[in-house]
Amino acid sequence: MEIKDQDKAAEVPVKDEMYEETVSRLKKLGAEPAVIGEVTKAVSVGPLEKLLNLARANSLWPMGFGLACCAIEGLMAANMARFDLARFGYEVMRASPRQADVMLVCGTVTKKAAPFVVRLYEQMAEPKYVIAMGSCAISGGPFVDSYNVVPGVDKLIPVDVYLPGCPPRPDAVIHAFIKLKEKIINPEVVNRK
């Protein structure tokens, strides 16, 4: 009697939180019921996305390029032994945008530098993230009234994490990476269009 009950329990498919959403999407596409059954058995979309987001969050490859003093204070000091950005796996700054998935905009973005900031962002592979580091990158800083300064890098490219300070402390750089990691793991907080 117990063996039959165990067999019946084993036959019931385990439904995760994305099961109903997957079935409704397949029905909207006009899939046949047999196809819906096979897809829901073979692929579980929800946990796969969570697993991919967890992998993305733990393997960030930053591209650091300094536009001004924030690069020295924020990036170089954060990589030194006292703060040791290597503990989190972010120590190797990529020189090519094709190898990076996090852009650190460090310093004042002038109108002359704006085209290559946008070009570097466009050359990065998806998914890509941006950290605006320092008050100059966030809002233009003390130079915002100048004719040649872009009043914030978010006028050019979408920014995921804002890191205030002039210059930001190295522990704030680590905090910004941790916030970006949380944002990647929980994508419902990200609304990028």
PDB file of C-alpha atoms in Angstrom:
ATOM      1  CA  MET A   1       0.000   0.000   0.000  1.00  0.00           C
ATOM      2  CA  GLU A   2       2.803   2.409   0.885  1.00  0.00           C
ATOM      3  CA  ILE A   3       4.701   1.654  -2.331  1.00  0.00           C
ATOM      4  CA  LYS A   4       1.687   2.596  -4.484  1.00  0.00           C
ATOM      5  CA  ASP A   5       1.275   5.885  -2.594  1.00  0.00           C
ATOM      6  CA  GLN A   6       4.958   6.677  -3.112  1.00  0.00           C
ATOM      7  CA  ASP A   7       4.657   5.941  -6.841  1.00  0.00           C
ATOM      8  CA  LYS A   8       1.664   8.272  -7.120  1.00  0.00           C
ATOM      9  CA  ALA A   9       3.558  11.003  -5.274  1.00  0.00           C
ATOM     10  CA  ALA A  10       6.526  10.559  -7.615  1.00  0.00           C
ATOM     11  CA  GLU A  11       4.310  10.922 -10.703  1.00  0.00           C
ATOM     12  CA  VAL A  12       2.908  14.313  -9.656  1.00  0.00           C
ATOM     13  CA  PRO A  13       5.053  17.007 -11.315  1.00  0.00           C
ATOM     14  CA  VAL A  14       6.624  19.561  -9.020  1.00  0.00           C
ATOM     15  CA  LYS A  15       5.297  23.027  -9.884  1.00  0.00           C
ATOM     16  CA  ASP A  16       7.597  25.919  -9.261  1.00  0.00           C
ATOM     17  CA  GLU A  17       6.583  29.567  -9.058  1.00  0.00           C
ATOM     18  CA  MET A  18       7.032  30.114 -12.814  1.00  0.00           C
ATOM     19  CA  TYR A  19       5.040  27.074 -13.943  1.00  0.00           C
ATOM     20  CA  GLU A  20       1.713  28.878 -14.331  1.00  0.00           C
ATOM     21  CA  GLU A  21       3.332  31.817 -16.110  1.00  0.00           C
ATOM     22  CA  THR A  22       5.118  29.488 -18.533  1.00  0.00           C
ATOM     23  CA  VAL A  23       1.875  27.671 -19.354  1.00  0.00           C
ATOM     24  CA  SER A  24       0.002  30.954 -19.896  1.00  0.00           C
ATOM     25  CA  ARG A  25       2.739  32.274 -22.210  1.00  0.00           C
ATOM     26  CA  LEU A  26       2.694  29.068 -24.249  1.00  0.00           C
ATOM     27  CA  LYS A  27      -1.106  29.240 -24.525  1.00  0.00           C
ATOM     28  CA  LYS A  28      -0.881  32.842 -25.750  1.00  0.00           C
ATOM     29  CA  LEU A  29       1.526  31.674 -28.445  1.00  0.00           C
ATOM     30  CA  GLY A  30      -1.061  29.142 -29.565  1.00  0.00           C
ATOM     31  CA  ALA A  31       0.831  26.004 -28.568  1.00  0.00           C
ATOM     32  CA  GLU A  32      -1.023  22.707 -28.455  1.00  0.00           C
ATOM     33  CA  PRO A  33      -1.664  21.107 -25.028  1.00  0.00           C
ATOM     34  CA  ALA A  34       0.777  18.269 -25.749  1.00  0.00           C
ATOM     35  CA  VAL A  35       3.514  20.761 -26.589  1.00  0.00           C
ATOM     36  CA  ILE A  36       2.777  22.737 -23.412  1.00  0.00           C
ATOM     37  CA  GLY A  37       3.129  19.551 -21.362  1.00  0.00           C
ATOM     38  CA  GLU A  38       6.445  18.641 -22.973  1.00  0.00           C
ATOM     39  CA  VAL A  39       7.878  22.141 -22.578  1.00  0.00           C
ATOM     40  CA  THR A  40       6.900  22.391 -18.916  1.00  0.00           C
ATOM     41  CA  LYS A  41       8.454  18.977 -18.288  1.00  0.00           C
ATOM     42  CA  ALA A  42      11.672  19.719 -20.142  1.00  0.00           C
ATOM     43  CA  VAL A  43      12.314  23.328 -19.221  1.00  0.00           C
ATOM     44  CA  SER A  44      11.692  25.158 -16.013  1.00  0.00           C
ATOM     45  CA  VAL A  45      12.143  28.815 -16.917  1.00  0.00           C
ATOM     46  CA  GLY A  46      12.048  30.438 -13.483  1.00  0.00           C
ATOM     47  CA  PRO A  47      14.892  28.652 -11.710  1.00  0.00           C
ATOM     48  CA  LEU A  48      17.031  28.783 -14.853  1.00  0.00           C
ATOM     49  CA  GLU A  49      16.771  32.585 -14.931  1.00  0.00           C
ATOM     50  CA  LYS A  50      17.573  32.739 -11.227  1.00  0.00           C
ATOM     51  CA  LEU A  51      20.598  30.529 -11.769  1.00  0.00           C
ATOM     52  CA  LEU A  52      21.822  32.671 -14.676  1.00  0.00           C
ATOM     53  CA  ASN A  53      21.336  35.876 -12.674  1.00  0.00           C
ATOM     54  CA  LEU A  54      23.267  34.380  -9.774  1.00  0.00           C
ATOM     55  CA  ALA A  55      26.107  33.444 -12.143  1.00  0.00           C
ATOM     56  CA  ARG A  56      26.088  36.927 -13.710  1.00  0.00           C
ATOM     57  CA  ALA A  57      26.163  38.612 -10.304  1.00  0.00           C
ATOM     58  CA  ASN A  58      29.147  36.585  -9.132  1.00  0.00           C
ATOM     59  CA  SER A  59      31.250  37.020 -12.263  1.00  0.00           C
ATOM     60  CA  LEU A  60      31.266  40.747 -12.944  1.00  0.00           C
ATOM     61  CA  TRP A  61      34.069  41.932 -15.195  1.00  0.00           C
ATOM     62  CA  PRO A  62      34.484  45.690 -14.818  1.00  0.00           C
ATOM     63  CA  MET A  63      35.906  48.016 -17.420  1.00  0.00           C
ATOM     64  CA  GLY A  64      37.612  50.853 -15.690  1.00  0.00           C
ATOM     65  CA  PHE A  65      38.650  53.920 -17.546  1.00  0.00           C
ATOM     66  CA  GLY A  66      39.467  57.137 -15.771  1.00  0.00           C
ATOM     67  CA  LEU A  67      38.201  60.447 -17.002  1.00  0.00           C
ATOM     68  CA  ALA A  68      39.411  62.401 -13.974  1.00  0.00           C
ATOM     69  CA  CYS A  69      40.572  62.131 -10.352  1.00  0.00           C
ATOM     70  CA  CYS A  70      37.940  59.555  -9.307  1.00  0.00           C
ATOM     71  CA  ALA A  71      39.896  56.898 -11.172  1.00  0.00           C
ATOM     72  CA  ILE A  72      42.906  57.374  -8.922  1.00  0.00           C
ATOM     73  CA  GLU A  73      40.996  57.615  -5.673  1.00  0.00           C
ATOM     74  CA  GLY A  74      38.170  55.208  -6.355  1.00  0.00           C
ATOM     75  CA  LEU A  75      39.609  52.504  -8.583  1.00  0.00           C
ATOM     76  CA  MET A  76      43.282  52.367  -7.688  1.00  0.00           C
ATOM     77  CA  ALA A  77      42.789  52.738  -3.943  1.00  0.00           C
ATOM     78  CA  ALA A  78      39.994  50.125  -3.963  1.00  0.00           C
ATOM     79  CA  ASN A  79      42.408  47.632  -5.529  1.00  0.00           C
ATOM     80  CA  MET A  80      45.115  48.205  -2.918  1.00  0.00           C
ATOM     81  CA  ALA A  81      45.717  45.822  -0.011  1.00  0.00           C
ATOM     82  CA  ARG A  82      43.747  47.774   2.599  1.00  0.00           C
ATOM     83  CA  PHE A  83      40.390  47.452   0.836  1.00  0.00           C
ATOM     84  CA  ASP A  84      41.245  44.585  -1.532  1.00  0.00           C
ATOM     85  CA  LEU A  85      38.581  44.535  -4.217  1.00  0.00           C
ATOM     86  CA  ALA A  86      39.993  41.124  -5.193  1.00  0.00           C
ATOM     87  CA  ARG A  87      38.077  39.534  -2.297  1.00  0.00           C
ATOM     88  CA  PHE A  88      34.936  39.923  -4.383  1.00  0.00           C
ATOM     89  CA  GLY A  89      36.478  38.945  -7.714  1.00  0.00           C
ATOM     90  CA  TYR A  90      36.397  42.406  -9.312  1.00  0.00           C
ATOM     91  CA  GLU A  91      40.125  43.128  -9.314  1.00  0.00           C
ATOM     92  CA  VAL A  92      40.944  42.623 -12.986  1.00  0.00           C
ATOM     93  CA  MET A  93      39.839  45.721 -14.855  1.00  0.00           C
ATOM     94  CA  ARG A  94      39.247  44.824 -18.476  1.00  0.00           C
ATOM     95  CA  ALA A  95      40.858  47.012 -21.092  1.00  0.00           C
ATOM     96  CA  SER A  96      38.396  46.100 -23.833  1.00  0.00           C
ATOM     97  CA  PRO A  97      34.647  46.771 -23.708  1.00  0.00           C
ATOM     98  CA  ARG A  98      34.057  43.443 -25.447  1.00  0.00           C
ATOM     99  CA  GLN A  99      35.432  41.616 -22.403  1.00  0.00           C
ATOM    100  CA  ALA A 100      33.600  43.674 -19.777  1.00  0.00           C
ATOM    101  CA  ASP A 101      30.044  43.775 -18.514  1.00  0.00           C
ATOM    102  CA  VAL A 102      30.300  46.619 -15.973  1.00  0.00           C
ATOM    103  CA  MET A 103      31.320  50.113 -17.022  1.00  0.00           C
ATOM    104  CA  LEU A 104      32.718  52.338 -14.294  1.00  0.00           C
ATOM    105  CA  VAL A 105      32.401  55.967 -15.340  1.00  0.00           C
ATOM    106  CA  CYS A 106      34.921  57.738 -13.110  1.00  0.00           C
ATOM    107  CA  GLY A 107      35.031  61.491 -13.280  1.00  0.00           C
ATOM    108  CA  THR A 108      33.858  64.426 -15.329  1.00  0.00           C
ATOM    109  CA  VAL A 109      32.306  63.616 -18.687  1.00  0.00           C
ATOM    110  CA  THR A 110      32.926  66.466 -21.099  1.00  0.00           C
ATOM    111  CA  LYS A 111      31.088  66.972 -24.356  1.00  0.00           C
ATOM    112  CA  LYS A 112      34.292  66.072 -26.167  1.00  0.00           C
ATOM    113  CA  ALA A 113      34.541  62.746 -24.280  1.00  0.00           C
ATOM    114  CA  ALA A 114      30.821  61.930 -24.534  1.00  0.00           C
ATOM    115  CA  PRO A 115      30.955  60.225 -27.977  1.00  0.00           C
ATOM    116  CA  PHE A 116      33.593  57.702 -26.938  1.00  0.00           C
ATOM    117  CA  VAL A 117      31.833  56.974 -23.616  1.00  0.00           C
ATOM    118  CA  VAL A 118      28.707  56.106 -25.589  1.00  0.00           C
ATOM    119  CA  ARG A 119      30.737  54.116 -28.132  1.00  0.00           C
ATOM    120  CA  LEU A 120      32.408  52.073 -25.392  1.00  0.00           C
ATOM    121  CA  TYR A 121      29.009  51.394 -23.804  1.00  0.00           C
ATOM    122  CA  GLU A 122      27.568  50.255 -27.135  1.00  0.00           C
ATOM    123  CA  GLN A 123      30.524  47.906 -27.720  1.00  0.00           C
ATOM    124  CA  MET A 124      29.862  46.047 -24.466  1.00  0.00           C
ATOM    125  CA  ALA A 125      27.969  42.775 -24.731  1.00  0.00           C
ATOM    126  CA  GLU A 126      24.555  42.320 -23.120  1.00  0.00           C
ATOM    127  CA  PRO A 127      23.804  42.222 -20.255  1.00  0.00           C
ATOM    128  CA  LYS A 128      25.754  45.346 -19.383  1.00  0.00           C
ATOM    129  CA  TYR A 129      25.699  47.538 -16.309  1.00  0.00           C
ATOM    130  CA  VAL A 130      26.960  51.030 -15.457  1.00  0.00           C
ATOM    131  CA  ILE A 131      28.232  52.499 -12.195  1.00  0.00           C
ATOM    132  CA  ALA A 132      28.482  56.309 -12.155  1.00  0.00           C
ATOM    133  CA  MET A 133      31.352  57.065  -9.797  1.00  0.00           C
ATOM    134  CA  GLY A 134      31.755  60.480  -8.206  1.00  0.00           C
ATOM    135  CA  SER A 135      29.690  63.628  -8.182  1.00  0.00           C
ATOM    136  CA  CYS A 136      31.067  64.720 -11.562  1.00  0.00           C
ATOM    137  CA  ALA A 137      29.840  61.551 -13.282  1.00  0.00           C
ATOM    138  CA  ILE A 138      26.494  61.709 -11.482  1.00  0.00           C
ATOM    139  CA  SER A 139      25.604  65.374 -11.947  1.00  0.00           C
ATOM    140  CA  GLY A 140      28.545  67.283 -13.381  1.00  0.00           C
ATOM    141  CA  GLY A 141      29.925  68.110  -9.933  1.00  0.00           C
ATOM    142  CA  PRO A 142      31.416  71.544  -9.361  1.00  0.00           C
ATOM    143  CA  PHE A 143      31.898  71.918 -13.115  1.00  0.00           C
ATOM    144  CA  VAL A 144      28.212  71.569 -14.014  1.00  0.00           C
ATOM    145  CA  ASP A 145      27.900  75.243 -14.972  1.00  0.00           C
ATOM    146  CA  SER A 146      30.691  74.936 -17.501  1.00  0.00           C
ATOM    147  CA  TYR A 147      29.733  74.988 -21.164  1.00  0.00           C
ATOM    148  CA  ASN A 148      31.579  71.767 -21.993  1.00  0.00           C
ATOM    149  CA  VAL A 149      30.505  69.434 -19.151  1.00  0.00           C
ATOM    150  CA  VAL A 150      27.718  66.881 -19.501  1.00  0.00           C
ATOM    151  CA  PRO A 151      25.428  67.266 -16.444  1.00  0.00           C
ATOM    152  CA  GLY A 152      25.498  63.601 -15.535  1.00  0.00           C
ATOM    153  CA  VAL A 153      26.413  60.499 -17.498  1.00  0.00           C
ATOM    154  CA  ASP A 154      22.790  59.325 -17.245  1.00  0.00           C
ATOM    155  CA  LYS A 155      22.015  61.843 -19.994  1.00  0.00           C
ATOM    156  CA  LEU A 156      24.083  59.623 -22.315  1.00  0.00           C
ATOM    157  CA  ILE A 157      23.735  56.031 -21.082  1.00  0.00           C
ATOM    158  CA  PRO A 158      21.500  54.270 -18.521  1.00  0.00           C
ATOM    159  CA  VAL A 159      23.068  54.086 -15.053  1.00  0.00           C
ATOM    160  CA  ASP A 160      22.422  51.209 -12.643  1.00  0.00           C
ATOM    161  CA  VAL A 161      24.248  52.367  -9.510  1.00  0.00           C
ATOM    162  CA  TYR A 162      25.140  55.909  -8.463  1.00  0.00           C
ATOM    163  CA  LEU A 163      28.228  56.238  -6.252  1.00  0.00           C
ATOM    164  CA  PRO A 164      28.368  59.730  -4.683  1.00  0.00           C
ATOM    165  CA  GLY A 165      31.435  61.438  -3.313  1.00  0.00           C
ATOM    166  CA  CYS A 166      34.216  63.719  -4.417  1.00  0.00           C
ATOM    167  CA  PRO A 167      36.100  61.444  -4.694  1.00  0.00           C
ATOM    168  CA  PRO A 168      34.222  58.368  -3.444  1.00  0.00           C
ATOM    169  CA  ARG A 169      35.968  56.327  -0.786  1.00  0.00           C
ATOM    170  CA  PRO A 170      37.277  52.882  -1.741  1.00  0.00           C
ATOM    171  CA  ASP A 171      34.846  51.173   0.645  1.00  0.00           C
ATOM    172  CA  ALA A 172      32.028  52.999  -1.148  1.00  0.00           C
ATOM    173  CA  VAL A 173      33.268  51.457  -4.421  1.00  0.00           C
ATOM    174  CA  ILE A 174      32.966  48.013  -2.843  1.00  0.00           C
ATOM    175  CA  HIS A 175      29.482  48.933  -1.591  1.00  0.00           C
ATOM    176  CA  ALA A 176      28.474  49.987  -5.122  1.00  0.00           C
ATOM    177  CA  PHE A 177      29.588  46.613  -6.506  1.00  0.00           C
ATOM    178  CA  ILE A 178      27.588  44.828  -3.806  1.00  0.00           C
ATOM    179  CA  LYS A 179      24.490  46.905  -4.639  1.00  0.00           C
ATOM    180  CA  LEU A 180      24.918  46.083  -8.320  1.00  0.00           C
ATOM    181  CA  LYS A 181      25.234  42.412  -7.409  1.00  0.00           C
ATOM    182  CA  GLU A 182      21.949  42.597  -5.456  1.00  0.00           C
ATOM    183  CA  LYS A 183      20.296  44.315  -8.394  1.00  0.00           C
ATOM    184  CA  ILE A 184      21.392  41.587 -10.798  1.00  0.00           C
ATOM    185  CA  ILE A 185      20.219  38.773  -8.507  1.00  0.00           C
ATOM    186  CA  ASN A 186      16.798  40.461  -8.114  1.00  0.00           C
ATOM    187  CA  PRO A 187      16.041  41.689 -11.651  1.00  0.00           C
ATOM    188  CA  GLU A 188      12.517  42.835 -10.841  1.00  0.00           C
ATOM    189  CA  VAL A 189      14.003  46.024  -9.400  1.00  0.00           C
ATOM    190  CA  VAL A 190      15.653  46.792 -12.736  1.00  0.00           C
ATOM    191  CA  ASN A 191      13.395  48.598 -15.204  1.00  0.00           C
ATOM    192  CA  ARG A 192      15.594  49.417 -18.178  1.00  0.00           C
ATOM    193  CA  LYS A 193      13.978  50.356 -21.477  1.00  0.00           C
TER     194      LYS A 193
END
